[in-house]
Short mmCIF file of C-alpha atoms in Angstrom, two decimals:
data_model
loop_
_atom_site.label_atom_id
_atom_site.label_comp_id
_atom_site.label_asym_id
_atom_site.label_seq_id
_atom_site.Cartn_x
_atom_site.Cartn_y
_atom_site.Cartn_z
CA MET A 124 -91.72 50.16 -48.07
CA ARG A 125 -90.98 51.80 -51.42
CA THR A 126 -92.95 54.68 -52.90
CA LYS A 127 -92.56 58.17 -54.39
CA ALA A 128 -92.49 61.58 -52.71
CA PRO A 129 -93.81 64.49 -54.85
CA PHE A 130 -92.20 67.94 -54.61
CA ALA A 131 -92.34 71.00 -56.89
CA GLY A 132 -92.96 69.01 -60.04
CA TYR A 133 -90.53 66.24 -59.11
CA GLU A 134 -91.10 62.76 -57.75
CA PHE A 135 -88.48 60.97 -55.68
CA GLU A 136 -88.35 57.22 -55.37
CA TYR A 137 -87.55 56.22 -51.80
CA GLU A 138 -87.38 53.15 -49.61
CA THR A 139 -87.54 52.69 -45.83
CA PHE A 140 -86.07 50.08 -43.50
CA GLY A 141 -86.64 49.27 -39.85
CA ASP A 142 -89.02 50.44 -37.15
CA VAL A 143 -90.67 53.78 -37.87
CA SER A 144 -90.67 54.54 -34.15
CA GLN A 145 -86.85 54.67 -34.09
CA PRO A 146 -84.81 57.84 -34.86
CA PRO A 147 -84.92 58.52 -38.61
CA LEU A 148 -81.72 58.44 -40.66
CA LEU A 149 -81.71 59.71 -44.25
CA LEU A 150 -79.07 58.40 -46.68
CA VAL A 151 -78.13 60.65 -49.63
CA MET A 152 -76.12 59.11 -52.47
CA GLY A 153 -73.54 60.67 -54.76
CA LEU A 154 -73.02 61.70 -58.37
CA GLY A 155 -75.09 59.66 -60.81
CA ALA A 156 -75.54 57.00 -58.13
CA GLN A 157 -78.89 55.40 -57.42
CA MET A 158 -80.09 54.73 -53.89
CA VAL A 159 -79.28 51.02 -54.30
CA LEU A 160 -75.58 51.90 -54.11
CA TRP A 161 -76.15 52.22 -50.37
CA PRO A 162 -75.28 48.59 -49.53
CA ASP A 163 -78.10 46.53 -48.04
CA GLY A 164 -75.64 45.11 -45.51
CA LEU A 165 -74.70 48.56 -44.25
CA ILE A 166 -78.38 49.48 -43.99
CA GLU A 167 -79.06 46.31 -42.00
CA GLN A 168 -76.33 47.30 -39.55
CA LEU A 169 -77.75 50.82 -39.22
CA VAL A 170 -81.19 49.34 -38.51
CA GLU A 171 -79.67 47.03 -35.91
CA ALA A 172 -78.01 50.09 -34.35
CA GLY A 173 -81.48 51.54 -33.75
CA PHE A 174 -82.25 53.74 -36.76
CA PHE A 175 -85.27 53.97 -39.07
CA VAL A 176 -83.38 54.22 -42.38
CA ILE A 177 -84.53 56.03 -45.52
CA ARG A 178 -82.74 56.05 -48.87
CA PHE A 179 -83.89 57.71 -52.08
CA ASP A 180 -82.96 58.42 -55.69
CA ASN A 181 -81.75 61.98 -56.27
CA ARG A 182 -83.26 63.86 -59.20
CA ASP A 183 -81.77 62.73 -62.51
CA CYS A 184 -81.10 59.16 -61.53
CA GLY A 185 -82.87 55.89 -60.83
CA LYS A 186 -86.65 56.13 -60.68
CA SER A 187 -86.87 59.78 -59.69
CA THR A 188 -87.78 62.62 -62.06
CA ILE A 189 -85.37 63.29 -64.92
CA THR A 190 -84.54 66.85 -66.05
CA PRO A 191 -85.56 67.47 -69.67
CA GLY A 192 -83.16 68.91 -72.23
CA ASP A 193 -79.44 68.57 -72.79
CA PRO A 194 -76.85 68.88 -70.00
CA PRO A 195 -73.50 70.67 -70.37
CA SER A 196 -71.03 68.79 -72.55
CA ALA A 197 -67.71 67.26 -71.49
CA THR A 198 -66.01 70.11 -73.39
CA GLU A 199 -67.80 72.67 -71.22
CA PHE A 200 -66.59 70.89 -68.09
CA ILE A 201 -63.02 71.05 -69.36
CA LYS A 202 -63.43 74.82 -69.83
CA VAL A 203 -64.69 75.10 -66.25
CA ARG A 204 -61.65 73.24 -64.96
CA VAL A 205 -59.30 75.48 -66.94
CA THR A 206 -60.99 78.87 -66.40
CA GLY A 207 -62.61 78.36 -63.00
CA LYS A 208 -65.83 79.90 -64.33
CA ALA A 209 -69.01 78.18 -63.12
CA PRO A 210 -71.05 76.37 -65.78
CA GLN A 211 -74.68 77.01 -66.60
CA SER A 212 -76.81 74.73 -64.45
CA LYS A 213 -80.53 74.05 -64.28
CA TYR A 214 -80.34 73.63 -60.50
CA LEU A 215 -77.97 73.83 -57.52
CA LEU A 216 -77.05 71.64 -54.58
CA SER A 217 -79.41 73.76 -52.49
CA ASP A 218 -82.27 72.54 -54.70
CA MET A 219 -81.15 68.96 -54.14
CA SER A 220 -81.07 69.71 -50.41
CA ASP A 221 -84.72 70.77 -50.67
CA ASP A 222 -85.41 67.51 -52.53
CA ALA A 223 -84.04 65.54 -49.58
CA PHE A 224 -86.14 67.50 -47.09
CA SER A 225 -89.20 66.87 -49.26
CA VAL A 226 -88.76 63.12 -48.77
CA LEU A 227 -88.72 63.66 -45.01
CA ASP A 228 -91.77 65.92 -45.31
CA HIS A 229 -93.61 63.23 -47.24
CA LEU A 230 -92.91 60.82 -44.39
CA GLY A 231 -94.00 63.34 -41.76
CA ILE A 232 -90.49 63.58 -40.31
CA ASP A 233 -89.51 66.93 -38.82
CA ARG A 234 -85.91 66.13 -37.79
CA ALA A 235 -83.51 63.40 -38.91
CA HIS A 236 -79.95 62.19 -38.84
CA ILE A 237 -78.54 62.77 -42.33
CA VAL A 238 -75.68 60.88 -44.00
CA GLY A 239 -74.30 61.68 -47.43
CA ALA A 240 -71.61 60.12 -49.63
CA SER A 241 -69.58 62.14 -52.17
CA MET A 242 -72.08 64.55 -53.81
CA GLY A 243 -74.47 63.32 -51.13
CA GLY A 244 -72.03 64.71 -48.56
CA MET A 245 -72.26 68.09 -50.27
CA ILE A 246 -76.06 67.86 -50.14
CA VAL A 247 -76.21 67.02 -46.42
CA GLN A 248 -73.76 69.85 -45.72
CA SER A 249 -76.19 72.14 -47.55
CA MET A 250 -79.06 70.75 -45.49
CA ALA A 251 -77.26 71.45 -42.21
CA ILE A 252 -76.39 74.97 -43.38
CA ALA A 253 -79.90 75.88 -44.55
CA TYR A 254 -82.12 74.21 -41.94
CA PRO A 255 -80.06 73.13 -38.92
CA GLN A 256 -83.22 72.93 -36.80
CA ARG A 257 -84.28 69.93 -38.91
CA VAL A 258 -80.98 68.04 -38.59
CA LEU A 259 -80.18 65.82 -35.59
CA THR A 260 -76.68 64.93 -36.82
CA MET A 261 -74.80 65.28 -40.10
CA THR A 262 -72.29 62.78 -41.52
CA SER A 263 -70.32 63.68 -44.66
CA ILE A 264 -68.46 60.76 -46.27
CA MET A 265 -65.77 61.08 -49.00
CA SER A 266 -66.85 64.63 -49.78
CA THR A 267 -65.56 68.19 -49.78
CA THR A 268 -66.46 71.84 -49.17
CA GLY A 269 -66.73 73.22 -52.69
CA ASN A 270 -63.44 75.09 -52.28
CA PRO A 271 -61.64 74.49 -55.60
CA ARG A 272 -58.28 74.34 -53.82
CA VAL A 273 -59.14 71.16 -51.87
CA GLY A 274 -60.67 67.79 -52.65
CA GLN A 275 -59.89 68.03 -56.36
CA ALA A 276 -58.74 65.07 -58.42
CA SER A 277 -55.40 65.43 -60.13
CA LEU A 278 -55.57 66.59 -63.74
CA SER A 279 -54.47 63.17 -64.97
CA PHE A 280 -57.10 61.32 -62.93
CA GLY A 281 -59.73 63.94 -63.76
CA PHE A 282 -59.17 63.47 -67.49
CA LYS A 283 -59.32 59.70 -66.97
CA MET A 284 -62.79 60.12 -65.44
CA LEU A 285 -63.98 62.70 -68.00
CA PRO A 286 -65.35 60.10 -70.48
CA LEU A 287 -67.82 59.11 -67.77
CA LEU A 288 -69.54 62.47 -68.29
CA LYS A 289 -70.26 61.52 -71.88
CA PRO A 290 -73.39 59.47 -72.67
CA VAL A 291 -72.55 55.78 -72.38
CA PRO A 292 -74.31 53.30 -74.70
CA LYS A 293 -76.67 51.09 -72.74
CA ASP A 294 -74.89 47.91 -73.83
CA ARG A 295 -71.67 49.22 -72.28
CA ALA A 296 -73.19 50.65 -69.10
CA VAL A 297 -72.41 47.71 -66.81
CA GLU A 298 -68.78 47.31 -67.92
CA THR A 299 -68.24 51.07 -67.70
CA SER A 300 -69.68 51.14 -64.19
CA VAL A 301 -67.49 48.24 -63.05
CA SER A 302 -64.41 49.86 -64.56
CA MET A 303 -65.20 53.12 -62.78
CA ALA A 304 -65.74 51.34 -59.46
CA ARG A 305 -62.37 49.62 -59.86
CA SER A 306 -60.64 52.96 -60.49
CA LEU A 307 -62.30 54.60 -57.50
CA SER A 308 -61.97 51.84 -54.93
CA GLY A 309 -59.39 51.51 -52.22
CA ALA A 310 -57.51 48.36 -51.30
CA LYS A 311 -60.58 46.09 -51.15
CA PHE A 312 -62.32 46.10 -54.53
CA ASP A 313 -65.13 43.55 -54.81
CA GLU A 314 -65.80 43.10 -58.54
CA ALA A 315 -68.74 40.73 -58.06
CA GLU A 316 -70.51 43.20 -55.81
CA ALA A 317 -69.73 46.11 -58.15
CA ARG A 318 -71.13 44.17 -61.10
CA ALA A 319 -74.29 43.18 -59.22
CA ARG A 320 -74.98 46.81 -58.30
CA ALA A 321 -74.31 47.94 -61.87
CA VAL A 322 -76.78 45.40 -63.24
CA LEU A 323 -79.40 46.40 -60.66
CA SER A 324 -78.92 50.09 -61.48
CA LEU A 325 -79.30 49.42 -65.20
CA GLU A 326 -82.51 47.48 -64.56
CA ARG A 327 -83.94 50.32 -62.45
CA GLY A 328 -83.18 53.17 -64.84
CA PHE A 329 -80.72 54.31 -67.48
CA HIS A 330 -80.19 58.09 -67.58
CA PRO A 331 -76.57 58.83 -68.55
CA ALA A 332 -77.22 62.57 -68.95
CA GLY A 333 -78.15 62.82 -65.29
CA ARG A 334 -74.54 62.65 -64.17
CA SER A 335 -73.73 65.76 -66.23
CA PHE A 336 -76.71 67.72 -64.85
CA GLN A 337 -75.57 66.86 -61.32
CA THR A 338 -71.94 67.72 -62.08
CA ALA A 339 -73.03 71.15 -63.30
CA ALA A 340 -74.98 71.63 -60.06
CA ILE A 341 -71.87 70.84 -58.01
CA MET A 342 -69.66 73.21 -60.00
CA ALA A 343 -72.22 76.04 -59.95
CA SER A 344 -72.90 75.85 -56.20
CA GLY A 345 -69.68 77.43 -54.98
CA ASP A 346 -67.67 77.17 -51.78
CA ARG A 347 -69.48 76.24 -48.54
CA THR A 348 -66.50 76.73 -46.21
CA GLU A 349 -67.62 79.95 -44.52
CA ALA A 350 -71.19 78.71 -44.13
CA LEU A 351 -69.90 75.46 -42.60
CA ARG A 352 -68.09 77.48 -39.91
CA HIS A 353 -71.52 78.38 -38.51
CA VAL A 354 -72.89 74.82 -38.43
CA LYS A 355 -73.68 73.79 -34.84
CA VAL A 356 -75.18 70.41 -35.70
CA PRO A 357 -73.18 67.45 -34.26
CA SER A 358 -71.12 66.40 -37.27
CA LEU A 359 -68.88 63.59 -38.49
CA VAL A 360 -66.58 63.49 -41.52
CA ILE A 361 -65.32 60.14 -42.85
CA HIS A 362 -62.74 59.92 -45.62
CA GLY A 363 -60.47 57.37 -47.27
CA ARG A 364 -56.77 58.08 -47.55
CA MET A 365 -56.73 56.28 -50.94
CA ASP A 366 -59.48 58.45 -52.46
CA ARG A 367 -58.32 59.77 -55.84
CA LEU A 368 -61.61 61.27 -57.01
CA VAL A 369 -62.10 63.49 -53.94
CA PRO A 370 -58.66 63.44 -52.27
CA ILE A 371 -58.37 63.51 -48.52
CA SER A 372 -57.75 67.27 -48.45
CA GLY A 373 -61.50 67.64 -49.11
CA GLY A 374 -62.43 65.67 -46.02
CA ALA A 375 -59.83 67.45 -43.90
CA ALA A 376 -61.10 70.86 -45.00
CA THR A 377 -64.70 69.89 -44.28
CA ALA A 378 -63.87 68.68 -40.79
CA ALA A 379 -61.74 71.75 -40.07
CA ALA A 380 -64.54 74.10 -41.12
CA ILE A 381 -67.26 72.62 -38.87
CA PRO A 382 -66.89 73.47 -35.15
CA GLY A 383 -66.44 70.36 -32.99
CA CYS A 384 -66.59 67.98 -35.95
CA ARG A 385 -65.24 64.45 -35.50
CA TYR A 386 -62.90 63.39 -38.31
CA VAL A 387 -62.26 59.71 -39.13
CA VAL A 388 -59.80 58.50 -41.79
CA PHE A 389 -59.63 54.93 -43.10
CA ASP A 390 -56.22 54.23 -44.61
CA ASP A 391 -57.42 51.48 -46.98
CA MET A 392 -60.58 53.22 -48.24
CA GLY A 393 -60.84 55.01 -51.57
CA HIS A 394 -63.95 56.59 -53.03
CA ASP A 395 -66.05 53.66 -51.90
CA LEU A 396 -67.74 52.02 -48.91
CA PRO A 397 -65.84 48.73 -48.45
CA LYS A 398 -67.69 45.97 -46.62
CA HIS A 399 -65.09 45.49 -43.90
CA ARG A 400 -65.55 49.14 -42.84
CA TRP A 401 -69.35 48.98 -42.45
CA PRO A 402 -69.26 48.11 -38.73
CA GLN A 403 -66.97 51.08 -38.01
CA VAL A 404 -69.03 53.46 -40.13
CA THR A 405 -72.18 52.28 -38.33
CA ALA A 406 -70.56 52.63 -34.92
CA GLU A 407 -69.34 56.15 -35.67
CA ILE A 408 -72.81 57.25 -36.85
CA ALA A 409 -74.46 55.61 -33.84
CA ASP A 410 -71.98 57.22 -31.43
CA LEU A 411 -72.67 60.62 -33.00
CA GLY A 412 -76.38 60.00 -32.58
CA ALA A 413 -75.85 59.18 -28.91
CA VAL A 414 -73.94 62.44 -28.44
CA ALA A 415 -76.81 64.35 -30.04
CA THR A 416 -79.30 62.67 -27.72
CA ARG A 417 -77.33 63.80 -24.66
CA THR A 418 -77.03 67.43 -25.83
#
């Protein structure tokens, strides 16, 4: 089923999979990424593992509400990197956390397993910090704590990615997306799959400014490390050793901050979700869910 969930002037496109009577699992995607970047094959495996799966478009991407006005420029982001001063932002990760809960509210779900990738990992961390009573388990994939000393791309790689924060002409959107996916992937880059997802994303919605609004939200939201030390929700951190966008120090710091957190590293994974790792990712999430059921 696909529909929209209204919340505080926003509408969020979402889609559900599986049996509604099974434990709910909410998937939260990353920077500028539409919900369709959660691979259908991975979702099928999660459904087979016994979850009722929900994915949705964050604000400023896909078919969800788009923020009006102009986002910070690439030049402003360079200044942030140099000075360490937070940029002006129209919203924070905590607001995006509330967005995610609003989707659950719309579905009448009080508690859920939550899984986030990259910026989505930051959002689910914020969810577990703010409303732990609503979180069954939390899984943070290829993400970080907000501490500027960990999980930061090298200056050379960061400047390579900086053009992606500039508006991309629509006729170059697919090639740009494929090129970015190639740069971010680990040892198993699937160009055909990357291209298919880029085409699907372009067909669903084209909002290049959204990535900059979301980047500003990340930079303005600060360090979650101390708050994560108080998280009691059963938690899992997954990271790729080949990740150059959010290096492995981000995953290590996240896992170290959360009491009792399980930490899993895939040596051949970059900033991606390679197909051959889906069964292990599913198994880890299912095992965490089983632990939560027993406690």
